[in-house]
GROMACS .gro file of C-alpha atoms in nm:
model
  295
    1MET     CA    1   0.352  -2.147   0.116
    2LYS     CA    2   0.424  -2.283   0.463
    3ASN     CA    3   0.548  -1.949   0.590
    4LEU     CA    4   0.277  -1.725   0.440
    5LEU     CA    5   0.198  -1.449   0.689
    6LEU     CA    6   0.317  -1.630   0.997
    7GLY     CA    7   0.093  -1.563   1.294
    8MET     CA    8   0.362  -1.466   1.539
    9MET     CA    9   0.558  -1.161   1.638
   10LEU     CA   10   0.898  -1.159   1.474
   11PRO     CA   11   1.193  -0.945   1.581
   12SER     CA   12   1.326  -0.685   1.347
   13VAL     CA   13   1.543  -0.848   1.082
   14LEU     CA   14   1.844  -0.678   0.929
   15ALA     CA   15   1.812  -0.658   0.552
   16VAL     CA   16   2.024  -0.903   0.359
   17TYR     CA   17   2.089  -0.637   0.098
   18VAL     CA   18   2.248  -0.302   0.171
   19VAL     CA   19   1.987  -0.029   0.207
   20SER     CA   20   2.117   0.322   0.261
   21GLN     CA   21   1.870   0.559   0.428
   22GLN     CA   22   2.036   0.850   0.253
   23PRO     CA   23   2.175   0.702  -0.067
   24LYS     CA   24   2.428   0.888  -0.275
   25LEU     CA   25   2.255   0.928  -0.609
   26ILE     CA   26   2.504   0.848  -0.883
   27GLU     CA   27   2.459   0.892  -1.258
   28ILE     CA   28   2.191   1.157  -1.206
   29GLU     CA   29   2.038   1.352  -1.488
   30ASN     CA   30   1.768   1.618  -1.519
   31VAL     CA   31   1.818   1.805  -1.192
   32ILE     CA   32   1.541   2.063  -1.168
   33PRO     CA   33   1.692   2.346  -0.959
   34LYS     CA   34   1.370   2.506  -0.837
   35ASP     CA   35   1.225   2.179  -0.708
   36GLY     CA   36   1.536   1.973  -0.635
   37ILE     CA   37   1.387   1.675  -0.821
   38THR     CA   38   1.640   1.418  -0.943
   39PHE     CA   39   1.640   1.101  -1.152
   40PHE     CA   40   1.890   0.826  -1.223
   41LYS     CA   41   2.047   0.803  -1.564
   42ASN     CA   42   1.816   0.597  -1.785
   43GLU     CA   43   1.549   0.582  -1.513
   44VAL     CA   44   1.213   0.496  -1.667
   45ARG     CA   45   0.956   0.769  -1.610
   46PRO     CA   46   0.600   0.688  -1.501
   47GLU     CA   47   0.299   0.700  -1.730
   48LYS     CA   48   0.121   1.034  -1.744
   49ASN     CA   49  -0.218   0.866  -1.704
   50MET     CA   50  -0.351   0.518  -1.634
   51PRO     CA   51  -0.708   0.384  -1.653
   52CYS     CA   52  -0.910   0.343  -1.334
   53PHE     CA   53  -1.032   0.002  -1.223
   54ASN     CA   54  -1.400   0.005  -1.133
   55GLY     CA   55  -1.546  -0.092  -0.798
   56ALA     CA   56  -1.401   0.147  -0.540
   57TYR     CA   57  -1.304   0.502  -0.450
   58TYR     CA   58  -0.927   0.528  -0.429
   59ARG     CA   59  -0.611   0.731  -0.463
   60LYS     CA   60  -0.319   0.537  -0.607
   61ALA     CA   61   0.042   0.652  -0.657
   62VAL     CA   62   0.212   0.399  -0.888
   63SER     CA   63   0.572   0.398  -1.009
   64SER     CA   64   0.711   0.334  -1.353
   65LYS     CA   65   0.811  -0.018  -1.462
   66ASP     CA   66   1.181  -0.021  -1.380
   67VAL     CA   67   1.440  -0.189  -1.155
   68TRP     CA   68   1.228  -0.121  -0.846
   69VAL     CA   69   1.222  -0.394  -0.582
   70GLY     CA   70   0.987  -0.248  -0.322
   71ILE     CA   71   0.822   0.045  -0.151
   72SER     CA   72   0.797   0.185   0.202
   73GLY     CA   73   0.615   0.468   0.374
   74THR     CA   74   0.506   0.622   0.702
   75VAL     CA   75   0.137   0.704   0.738
   76LEU     CA   76  -0.106   0.831   1.000
   77LEU     CA   77  -0.413   0.608   0.968
   78PRO     CA   78  -0.732   0.790   0.866
   79LYS     CA   79  -1.053   0.876   1.048
   80ILE     CA   80  -1.357   0.678   0.925
   81THR     CA   81  -1.721   0.787   0.902
   82PHE     CA   82  -1.954   0.523   0.754
   83ASP     CA   83  -2.273   0.578   0.557
   84PRO     CA   84  -2.538   0.426   0.790
   85SER     CA   85  -2.765   0.348   0.495
   86ARG     CA   86  -2.511   0.109   0.340
   87LYS     CA   87  -2.532  -0.186   0.578
   88ASN     CA   88  -2.409  -0.525   0.460
   89ASP     CA   89  -2.716  -0.748   0.452
   90GLN     CA   90  -2.499  -1.062   0.458
   91ASN     CA   91  -2.296  -0.952   0.762
   92PRO     CA   92  -2.507  -0.760   1.015
   93GLY     CA   93  -2.306  -0.494   1.192
   94GLN     CA   94  -2.081  -0.433   0.890
   95PHE     CA   95  -2.101  -0.191   0.599
   96LEU     CA   96  -2.074  -0.224   0.223
   97ASP     CA   97  -1.785   0.026   0.229
   98ASN     CA   98  -1.451  -0.079   0.373
   99PRO     CA   99  -1.143   0.145   0.415
  100SER     CA  100  -0.794   0.023   0.333
  101VAL     CA  101  -0.443   0.168   0.325
  102TYR     CA  102  -0.198  -0.054   0.143
  103MET     CA  103   0.099  -0.105  -0.085
  104GLY     CA  104   0.187  -0.364  -0.345
  105GLY     CA  105   0.333  -0.417  -0.685
  106SER     CA  106   0.341  -0.600  -1.014
  107MET     CA  107   0.629  -0.796  -1.158
  108ASN     CA  108   0.618  -1.038  -1.451
  109GLY     CA  109   0.241  -0.999  -1.454
  110GLN     CA  110   0.187  -1.103  -1.091
  111GLU     CA  111  -0.004  -0.849  -0.879
  112THR     CA  112   0.023  -0.816  -0.503
  113ASP     CA  113  -0.167  -0.599  -0.253
  114VAL     CA  114  -0.018  -0.582   0.095
  115GLY     CA  115  -0.118  -0.352   0.378
  116MET     CA  116  -0.398  -0.260   0.617
  117THR     CA  117  -0.770  -0.325   0.585
  118TRP     CA  118  -1.056  -0.246   0.825
  119ALA     CA  119  -1.138  -0.582   0.981
  120VAL     CA  120  -1.318  -0.777   1.253
  121VAL     CA  121  -1.133  -0.842   1.580
  122LYS     CA  122  -1.126  -1.120   1.838
  123ASP     CA  123  -1.148  -1.039   2.208
  124GLU     CA  124  -0.956  -1.206   2.489
  125LYS     CA  125  -1.234  -1.465   2.529
  126GLY     CA  126  -1.208  -1.563   2.163
  127ASN     CA  127  -1.528  -1.391   2.052
  128ILE     CA  128  -1.515  -1.245   1.702
  129SER     CA  129  -1.680  -0.904   1.665
  130ALA     CA  130  -1.983  -0.869   1.439
  131GLU     CA  131  -1.855  -0.533   1.319
  132ARG     CA  132  -1.519  -0.435   1.180
  133LYS     CA  133  -1.326  -0.247   1.447
  134ALA     CA  134  -0.956  -0.211   1.358
  135PHE     CA  135  -0.702  -0.207   1.080
  136ARG     CA  136  -0.529  -0.546   1.038
  137PRO     CA  137  -0.247  -0.644   0.801
  138PHE     CA  138  -0.349  -0.840   0.493
  139PHE     CA  139  -0.184  -0.999   0.191
  140ARG     CA  140  -0.328  -1.068  -0.154
  141ARG     CA  141  -0.132  -1.243  -0.426
  142ALA     CA  142  -0.255  -1.309  -0.779
  143SER     CA  143  -0.177  -1.643  -0.942
  144TYR     CA  144   0.141  -1.702  -1.141
  145PRO     CA  145   0.060  -1.953  -1.417
  146GLN     CA  146   0.424  -2.003  -1.519
  147THR     CA  147   0.490  -2.196  -1.198
  148GLY     CA  148   0.135  -2.300  -1.112
  149GLN     CA  149   0.126  -2.073  -0.806
  150LYS     CA  150  -0.233  -2.004  -0.701
  151ASP     CA  151  -0.388  -1.674  -0.600
  152ARG     CA  152  -0.430  -1.618  -0.228
  153TRP     CA  153  -0.573  -1.376   0.026
  154GLN     CA  154  -0.489  -1.387   0.395
  155ASP     CA  155  -0.517  -1.159   0.698
  156ALA     CA  156  -0.275  -1.139   0.987
  157PRO     CA  157  -0.402  -1.329   1.292
  158ALA     CA  158  -0.697  -1.180   1.481
  159SER     CA  159  -0.490  -1.085   1.783
  160LYS     CA  160  -0.461  -0.752   1.963
  161GLU     CA  161  -0.090  -0.711   1.882
  162TYR     CA  162  -0.191  -0.689   1.515
  163TYR     CA  163  -0.470  -0.431   1.551
  164TRP     CA  164  -0.410  -0.068   1.457
  165TYR     CA  165  -0.655   0.220   1.490
  166PRO     CA  166  -0.739   0.553   1.323
  167GLY     CA  167  -0.492   0.821   1.430
  168GLU     CA  168  -0.206   0.577   1.493
  169GLU     CA  169   0.113   0.617   1.294
  170ILE     CA  170   0.267   0.316   1.120
  171LYS     CA  171   0.562   0.246   0.897
  172MET     CA  172   0.487  -0.005   0.626
  173SER     CA  173   0.701  -0.170   0.359
  174VAL     CA  174   0.702  -0.451   0.105
  175ARG     CA  175   1.027  -0.555  -0.063
  176VAL     CA  176   1.175  -0.834  -0.271
  177VAL     CA  177   1.436  -1.004  -0.050
  178SER     CA  178   1.519  -1.297  -0.280
  179ASP     CA  179   1.384  -1.440  -0.604
  180GLY     CA  180   1.022  -1.538  -0.546
  181LYS     CA  181   1.002  -1.394  -0.194
  182LEU     CA  182   0.856  -1.069  -0.061
  183ARG     CA  183   0.894  -0.933   0.291
  184PHE     CA  184   0.606  -0.732   0.440
  185THR     CA  185   0.658  -0.527   0.754
  186VAL     CA  186   0.426  -0.296   0.947
  187GLU     CA  187   0.514  -0.136   1.279
  188GLY     CA  188   0.402   0.151   1.496
  189ALA     CA  189   0.219   0.238   1.819
  190GLY     CA  190   0.429  -0.025   1.998
  191LYS     CA  191   0.321  -0.308   1.767
  192HIS     CA  192   0.508  -0.501   1.497
  193PHE     CA  193   0.415  -0.751   1.226
  194GLU     CA  194   0.658  -0.903   0.977
  195ALA     CA  195   0.635  -1.198   0.743
  196ASP     CA  196   0.793  -1.332   0.426
  197PHE     CA  197   0.567  -1.477   0.160
  198GLU     CA  198   0.618  -1.645  -0.174
  199SER     CA  199   0.539  -1.463  -0.497
  200ASP     CA  200   0.711  -1.642  -0.783
  201GLY     CA  201   0.695  -1.355  -1.031
  202TYR     CA  202   0.915  -1.124  -0.821
  203LYS     CA  203   1.290  -1.126  -0.886
  204MET     CA  204   1.579  -0.934  -0.733
  205ASN     CA  205   1.695  -0.822  -1.078
  206GLY     CA  206   1.349  -0.797  -1.229
  207ILE     CA  207   1.152  -0.512  -1.378
  208GLY     CA  208   0.846  -0.412  -1.178
  209GLU     CA  209   0.621  -0.135  -1.054
  210PHE     CA  210   0.516  -0.055  -0.696
  211LYS     CA  211   0.228   0.145  -0.554
  212ARG     CA  212   0.061   0.287  -0.248
  213VAL     CA  213  -0.317   0.309  -0.225
  214ASN     CA  214  -0.578   0.473  -0.001
  215ALA     CA  215  -0.924   0.335  -0.072
  216ILE     CA  216  -1.287   0.293   0.015
  217ASP     CA  217  -1.337  -0.061  -0.114
  218GLN     CA  218  -1.693  -0.175  -0.177
  219VAL     CA  219  -1.824  -0.521  -0.090
  220ARG     CA  220  -1.937  -0.738  -0.386
  221ASN     CA  221  -1.871  -0.451  -0.626
  222GLU     CA  222  -1.540  -0.537  -0.794
  223GLY     CA  223  -1.538  -0.441  -1.161
  224LYS     CA  224  -1.863  -0.246  -1.130
  225ALA     CA  225  -1.915   0.130  -1.111
  226ALA     CA  226  -1.844   0.273  -0.766
  227GLN     CA  227  -2.169   0.287  -0.571
  228PRO     CA  228  -2.291   0.622  -0.432
  229THR     CA  229  -2.204   0.653  -0.063
  230LYS     CA  230  -2.175   0.907   0.216
  231THR     CA  231  -1.881   0.720   0.369
  232ARG     CA  232  -1.576   0.936   0.434
  233VAL     CA  233  -1.217   0.829   0.505
  234GLU     CA  234  -1.032   1.142   0.605
  235ASN     CA  235  -0.689   1.277   0.687
  236ALA     CA  236  -0.463   0.986   0.608
  237VAL     CA  237  -0.126   1.159   0.639
  238TRP     CA  238   0.163   1.012   0.444
  239LYS     CA  239   0.477   1.159   0.603
  240GLU     CA  240   0.712   1.004   0.347
  241THR     CA  241   0.715   0.739   0.075
  242ASN     CA  242   1.023   0.570  -0.071
  243LEU     CA  243   1.101   0.322  -0.345
  244PHE     CA  244   1.366   0.051  -0.319
  245ARG     CA  245   1.582   0.026  -0.630
  246MET     CA  246   1.845  -0.219  -0.747
  247GLN     CA  247   2.140   0.002  -0.839
  248ASN     CA  248   2.492  -0.127  -0.913
  249GLY     CA  249   2.417  -0.455  -0.741
  250LYS     CA  250   2.282  -0.299  -0.421
  251VAL     CA  251   1.935  -0.209  -0.298
  252ILE     CA  252   1.905   0.160  -0.218
  253GLN     CA  253   1.616   0.378  -0.108
  254VAL     CA  254   1.498   0.686  -0.300
  255PRO     CA  255   1.200   0.918  -0.248
  256LEU     CA  256   0.876   0.865  -0.437
  257HIS     CA  257   0.869   1.231  -0.534
  258LYS     CA  258   0.589   1.388  -0.736
  259ASP     CA  259   0.750   1.307  -1.072
  260ARG     CA  260   0.818   0.941  -0.989
  261PHE     CA  261   0.457   0.822  -0.989
  262THR     CA  262   0.136   0.825  -1.187
  263ASP     CA  263  -0.128   1.017  -0.990
  264MET     CA  264  -0.457   0.823  -0.997
  265ARG     CA  265  -0.778   0.957  -0.835
  266CYS     CA  266  -1.063   0.718  -0.907
  267PRO     CA  267  -1.337   0.700  -1.017
  268ASP     CA  268  -1.322   1.079  -1.041
  269PRO     CA  269  -1.079   1.333  -0.889
  270LYS     CA  270  -1.371   1.518  -0.727
  271PHE     CA  271  -1.398   1.244  -0.462
  272ILE     CA  272  -1.032   1.269  -0.362
  273LYS     CA  273  -0.886   1.565  -0.174
  274ILE     CA  274  -0.505   1.583  -0.157
  275THR     CA  275  -0.293   1.848   0.009
  276ALA     CA  276   0.085   1.870  -0.014
  277ASN     CA  277   0.332   2.156  -0.027
  278LYS     CA  278   0.647   2.156  -0.241
  279LYS     CA  279   0.864   2.020   0.039
  280GLN     CA  280   0.624   1.731   0.094
  281GLN     CA  281   0.604   1.658  -0.278
  282LYS     CA  282   0.980   1.592  -0.280
  283ILE     CA  283   0.952   1.309  -0.027
  284GLY     CA  284   0.623   1.142  -0.118
  285ALA     CA  285   0.429   1.311   0.163
  286GLU     CA  286   0.066   1.422   0.140
  287THR     CA  287  -0.268   1.423   0.321
  288ILE     CA  288  -0.553   1.228   0.159
  289SER     CA  289  -0.928   1.242   0.223
  290ILE     CA  290  -1.185   1.037   0.030
  291ASN     CA  291  -1.551   1.140   0.030
  292GLY     CA  292  -1.802   0.945  -0.175
  293ASN     CA  293  -2.070   1.212  -0.130
  294VAL     CA  294  -1.912   1.498  -0.327
  295GLN     CA  295  -2.154   1.627  -0.593
   0.00000   0.00000   0.00000
């Protein structure tokens, strides 16, 4: 794990595997003329429904379990309004609600969450803020008992070149680049972060699922019922979302259209507002607002 989330700016790296931005879809079946929705021959379809995991308010779009090897998307980071009554008694200046916008996946039983979380910052004098002030990249990997790999959480370095703010547009991706290795990239607003990290369960020719998530996470509440809150995280605008797929020995990119994912709105759809027209639904685009105070 020597290279886990390296704390330095890395130049853009050309993918080792061929990724076509506009892939020619071969062996397609089930073309729906009115919507223009397409699938590969023998492509596994997503589950109609999946159970929610307690402890947060979130909107998750999760793919089927198939020959997917990653996910990417472009998103405008949301506006945040905290519930002033939900202060964190263990960290003055912070709240018990914490916004995040992230991706991740599961392969061979190993879960990963990779993306942006609302975090503390360090100023030029080295002082760490009492409150959370910016989105910073983070990585979470579950353990992989088959190889003895341990679970791990880590943030990108607390440095201004890795801070992003509400209203800024970023492009984010996570992709298997070799057996046991994932590459995470986030860039936008003149900033760039990229790192490779080890996740032994992920294979180039494996079967996995990938997701994108918008959430209000809640401190010390994992596995419990979501706590009532007036916190709002509004107008996160996904402009596109794509899946990476291993097809005929090459990695190609295809849209995460409305029929390629399970639509999860937890703990109850009433807290999640989503708007998307038919054109946006074809390319994995939508606007998401989460409000914990909807009655």
